[in-house]
Amino acid sequence: MKIVPLFALSLALALYGCTPESGMTFFVSPTGNDANSGTKQHPFATLMRAQQALREARREAAAASNLVPCTVYLRGGTYAITNVIRFTPEDG
């Protein structure tokens, strides 16, 4: 397992493919939970869950032909990365 420290950041991943209805912004926090909705008040815990949410939103947006920017904010803290994160064409 690799531990990656991320300090109070303004790091964001911006991709096209979210719809206003599905949420244009997702949040990840080391104190979050992947069962959460990914909002600022209820962030995801892992980057992999945020990636999954982006992919789901992208599929919905493509079906509706409504592509708009989507952003993932990483809250400050230390993240335990247990799996390799791979970005593919599906991620934008």
mmCIF file of C-alpha atoms in Angstrom:
data_model
loop_
_atom_site.group_PDB
_atom_site.id
_atom_site.type_symbol
_atom_site.label_atom_id
_atom_site.label_comp_id
_atom_site.label_asym_id
_atom_site.label_seq_id
_atom_site.Cartn_x
_atom_site.Cartn_y
_atom_site.Cartn_z
ATOM 1 C CA MET A 1 0.000 0.000 0.000
ATOM 2 C CA LYS A 2 1.290 3.430 -0.905
ATOM 3 C CA ILE A 3 0.476 6.450 1.256
ATOM 4 C CA VAL A 4 0.144 9.706 -0.636
ATOM 5 C CA PRO A 5 0.025 12.921 1.407
ATOM 6 C CA LEU A 6 -2.091 15.654 -0.100
ATOM 7 C CA PHE A 7 -2.004 18.931 1.788
ATOM 8 C CA ALA A 8 -4.604 21.687 1.736
ATOM 9 C CA LEU A 9 -4.916 21.771 -1.980
ATOM 10 C CA SER A 10 -6.571 23.495 -4.741
ATOM 11 C CA LEU A 11 -5.995 20.370 -6.810
ATOM 12 C CA ALA A 12 -8.906 19.457 -8.991
ATOM 13 C CA LEU A 13 -9.496 17.021 -11.805
ATOM 14 C CA ALA A 14 -11.662 18.604 -14.472
ATOM 15 C CA LEU A 15 -13.255 16.465 -17.128
ATOM 16 C CA TYR A 16 -16.067 16.957 -19.572
ATOM 17 C CA GLY A 17 -19.002 14.659 -19.277
ATOM 18 C CA CYS A 18 -21.121 15.545 -16.270
ATOM 19 C CA THR A 19 -24.636 16.816 -16.387
ATOM 20 C CA PRO A 20 -26.083 19.478 -14.119
ATOM 21 C CA GLU A 21 -28.644 16.903 -12.945
ATOM 22 C CA SER A 22 -26.042 14.326 -11.879
ATOM 23 C CA GLY A 23 -23.837 16.845 -10.109
ATOM 24 C CA MET A 24 -21.009 18.767 -11.690
ATOM 25 C CA THR A 25 -18.725 18.657 -8.664
ATOM 26 C CA PHE A 26 -17.552 15.734 -6.536
ATOM 27 C CA PHE A 27 -15.459 15.799 -3.369
ATOM 28 C CA VAL A 28 -13.054 13.226 -1.932
ATOM 29 C CA SER A 29 -11.776 13.274 1.656
ATOM 30 C CA PRO A 30 -9.696 10.841 3.717
ATOM 31 C CA THR A 31 -12.508 11.013 6.287
ATOM 32 C CA GLY A 32 -15.224 10.429 3.664
ATOM 33 C CA ASN A 33 -17.164 7.301 2.821
ATOM 34 C CA ASP A 34 -17.579 5.732 -0.616
ATOM 35 C CA ALA A 35 -21.254 5.153 0.174
ATOM 36 C CA ASN A 36 -21.690 8.950 0.364
ATOM 37 C CA SER A 37 -23.007 11.122 -2.456
ATOM 38 C CA GLY A 38 -19.697 12.873 -3.141
ATOM 39 C CA THR A 39 -20.861 16.318 -2.039
ATOM 40 C CA LYS A 40 -18.728 18.681 0.045
ATOM 41 C CA GLN A 41 -20.721 17.736 3.140
ATOM 42 C CA HIS A 42 -20.721 13.987 2.286
ATOM 43 C CA PRO A 43 -17.492 13.291 0.339
ATOM 44 C CA PHE A 44 -16.264 10.019 -1.108
ATOM 45 C CA ALA A 45 -13.293 8.348 0.597
ATOM 46 C CA THR A 46 -11.374 7.183 -2.476
ATOM 47 C CA LEU A 47 -10.278 8.474 -5.841
ATOM 48 C CA MET A 48 -11.548 5.247 -7.387
ATOM 49 C CA ARG A 49 -15.104 6.003 -6.206
ATOM 50 C CA ALA A 50 -14.883 9.532 -7.612
ATOM 51 C CA GLN A 51 -13.686 8.088 -10.921
ATOM 52 C CA GLN A 52 -16.654 5.700 -10.935
ATOM 53 C CA ALA A 53 -19.063 8.590 -10.249
ATOM 54 C CA LEU A 54 -17.517 10.598 -13.088
ATOM 55 C CA ARG A 55 -17.876 7.683 -15.472
ATOM 56 C CA GLU A 56 -21.522 7.213 -14.518
ATOM 57 C CA ALA A 57 -22.219 10.921 -14.969
ATOM 58 C CA ARG A 58 -20.378 10.897 -18.309
ATOM 59 C CA ARG A 59 -22.517 8.029 -19.614
ATOM 60 C CA GLU A 60 -25.693 9.873 -18.576
ATOM 61 C CA ALA A 61 -24.479 13.093 -20.184
ATOM 62 C CA ALA A 62 -23.539 11.364 -23.428
ATOM 63 C CA ALA A 63 -27.008 9.822 -23.617
ATOM 64 C CA ALA A 64 -28.541 13.276 -23.147
ATOM 65 C CA SER A 65 -25.986 15.030 -25.409
ATOM 66 C CA ASN A 66 -25.358 17.448 -22.552
ATOM 67 C CA LEU A 67 -21.617 17.557 -21.843
ATOM 68 C CA VAL A 68 -20.448 20.156 -19.330
ATOM 69 C CA PRO A 69 -17.307 20.435 -17.165
ATOM 70 C CA CYS A 70 -17.077 18.188 -14.145
ATOM 71 C CA THR A 71 -14.635 18.673 -11.261
ATOM 72 C CA VAL A 72 -13.318 16.453 -8.468
ATOM 73 C CA TYR A 73 -11.875 18.263 -5.443
ATOM 74 C CA LEU A 74 -9.454 16.427 -3.184
ATOM 75 C CA ARG A 75 -9.722 17.602 0.402
ATOM 76 C CA GLY A 76 -6.499 17.936 2.390
ATOM 77 C CA GLY A 77 -5.135 14.906 4.183
ATOM 78 C CA THR A 78 -3.387 11.604 3.606
ATOM 79 C CA TYR A 79 -4.855 9.116 1.148
ATOM 80 C CA ALA A 80 -4.064 5.410 1.223
ATOM 81 C CA ILE A 81 -3.868 4.297 -2.402
ATOM 82 C CA THR A 82 -4.536 0.541 -2.522
ATOM 83 C CA ASN A 83 -5.139 0.156 -6.266
ATOM 84 C CA VAL A 84 -3.583 1.649 -9.367
ATOM 85 C CA ILE A 85 -5.701 4.450 -10.799
ATOM 86 C CA ARG A 86 -5.842 4.246 -14.575
ATOM 87 C CA PHE A 87 -7.407 6.893 -16.735
ATOM 88 C CA THR A 88 -8.815 5.640 -20.024
ATOM 89 C CA PRO A 89 -10.754 7.279 -22.871
ATOM 90 C CA GLU A 90 -13.874 6.511 -20.805
ATOM 91 C CA ASP A 91 -12.653 9.165 -18.361
ATOM 92 C CA GLY A 92 -12.698 11.893 -20.970
#
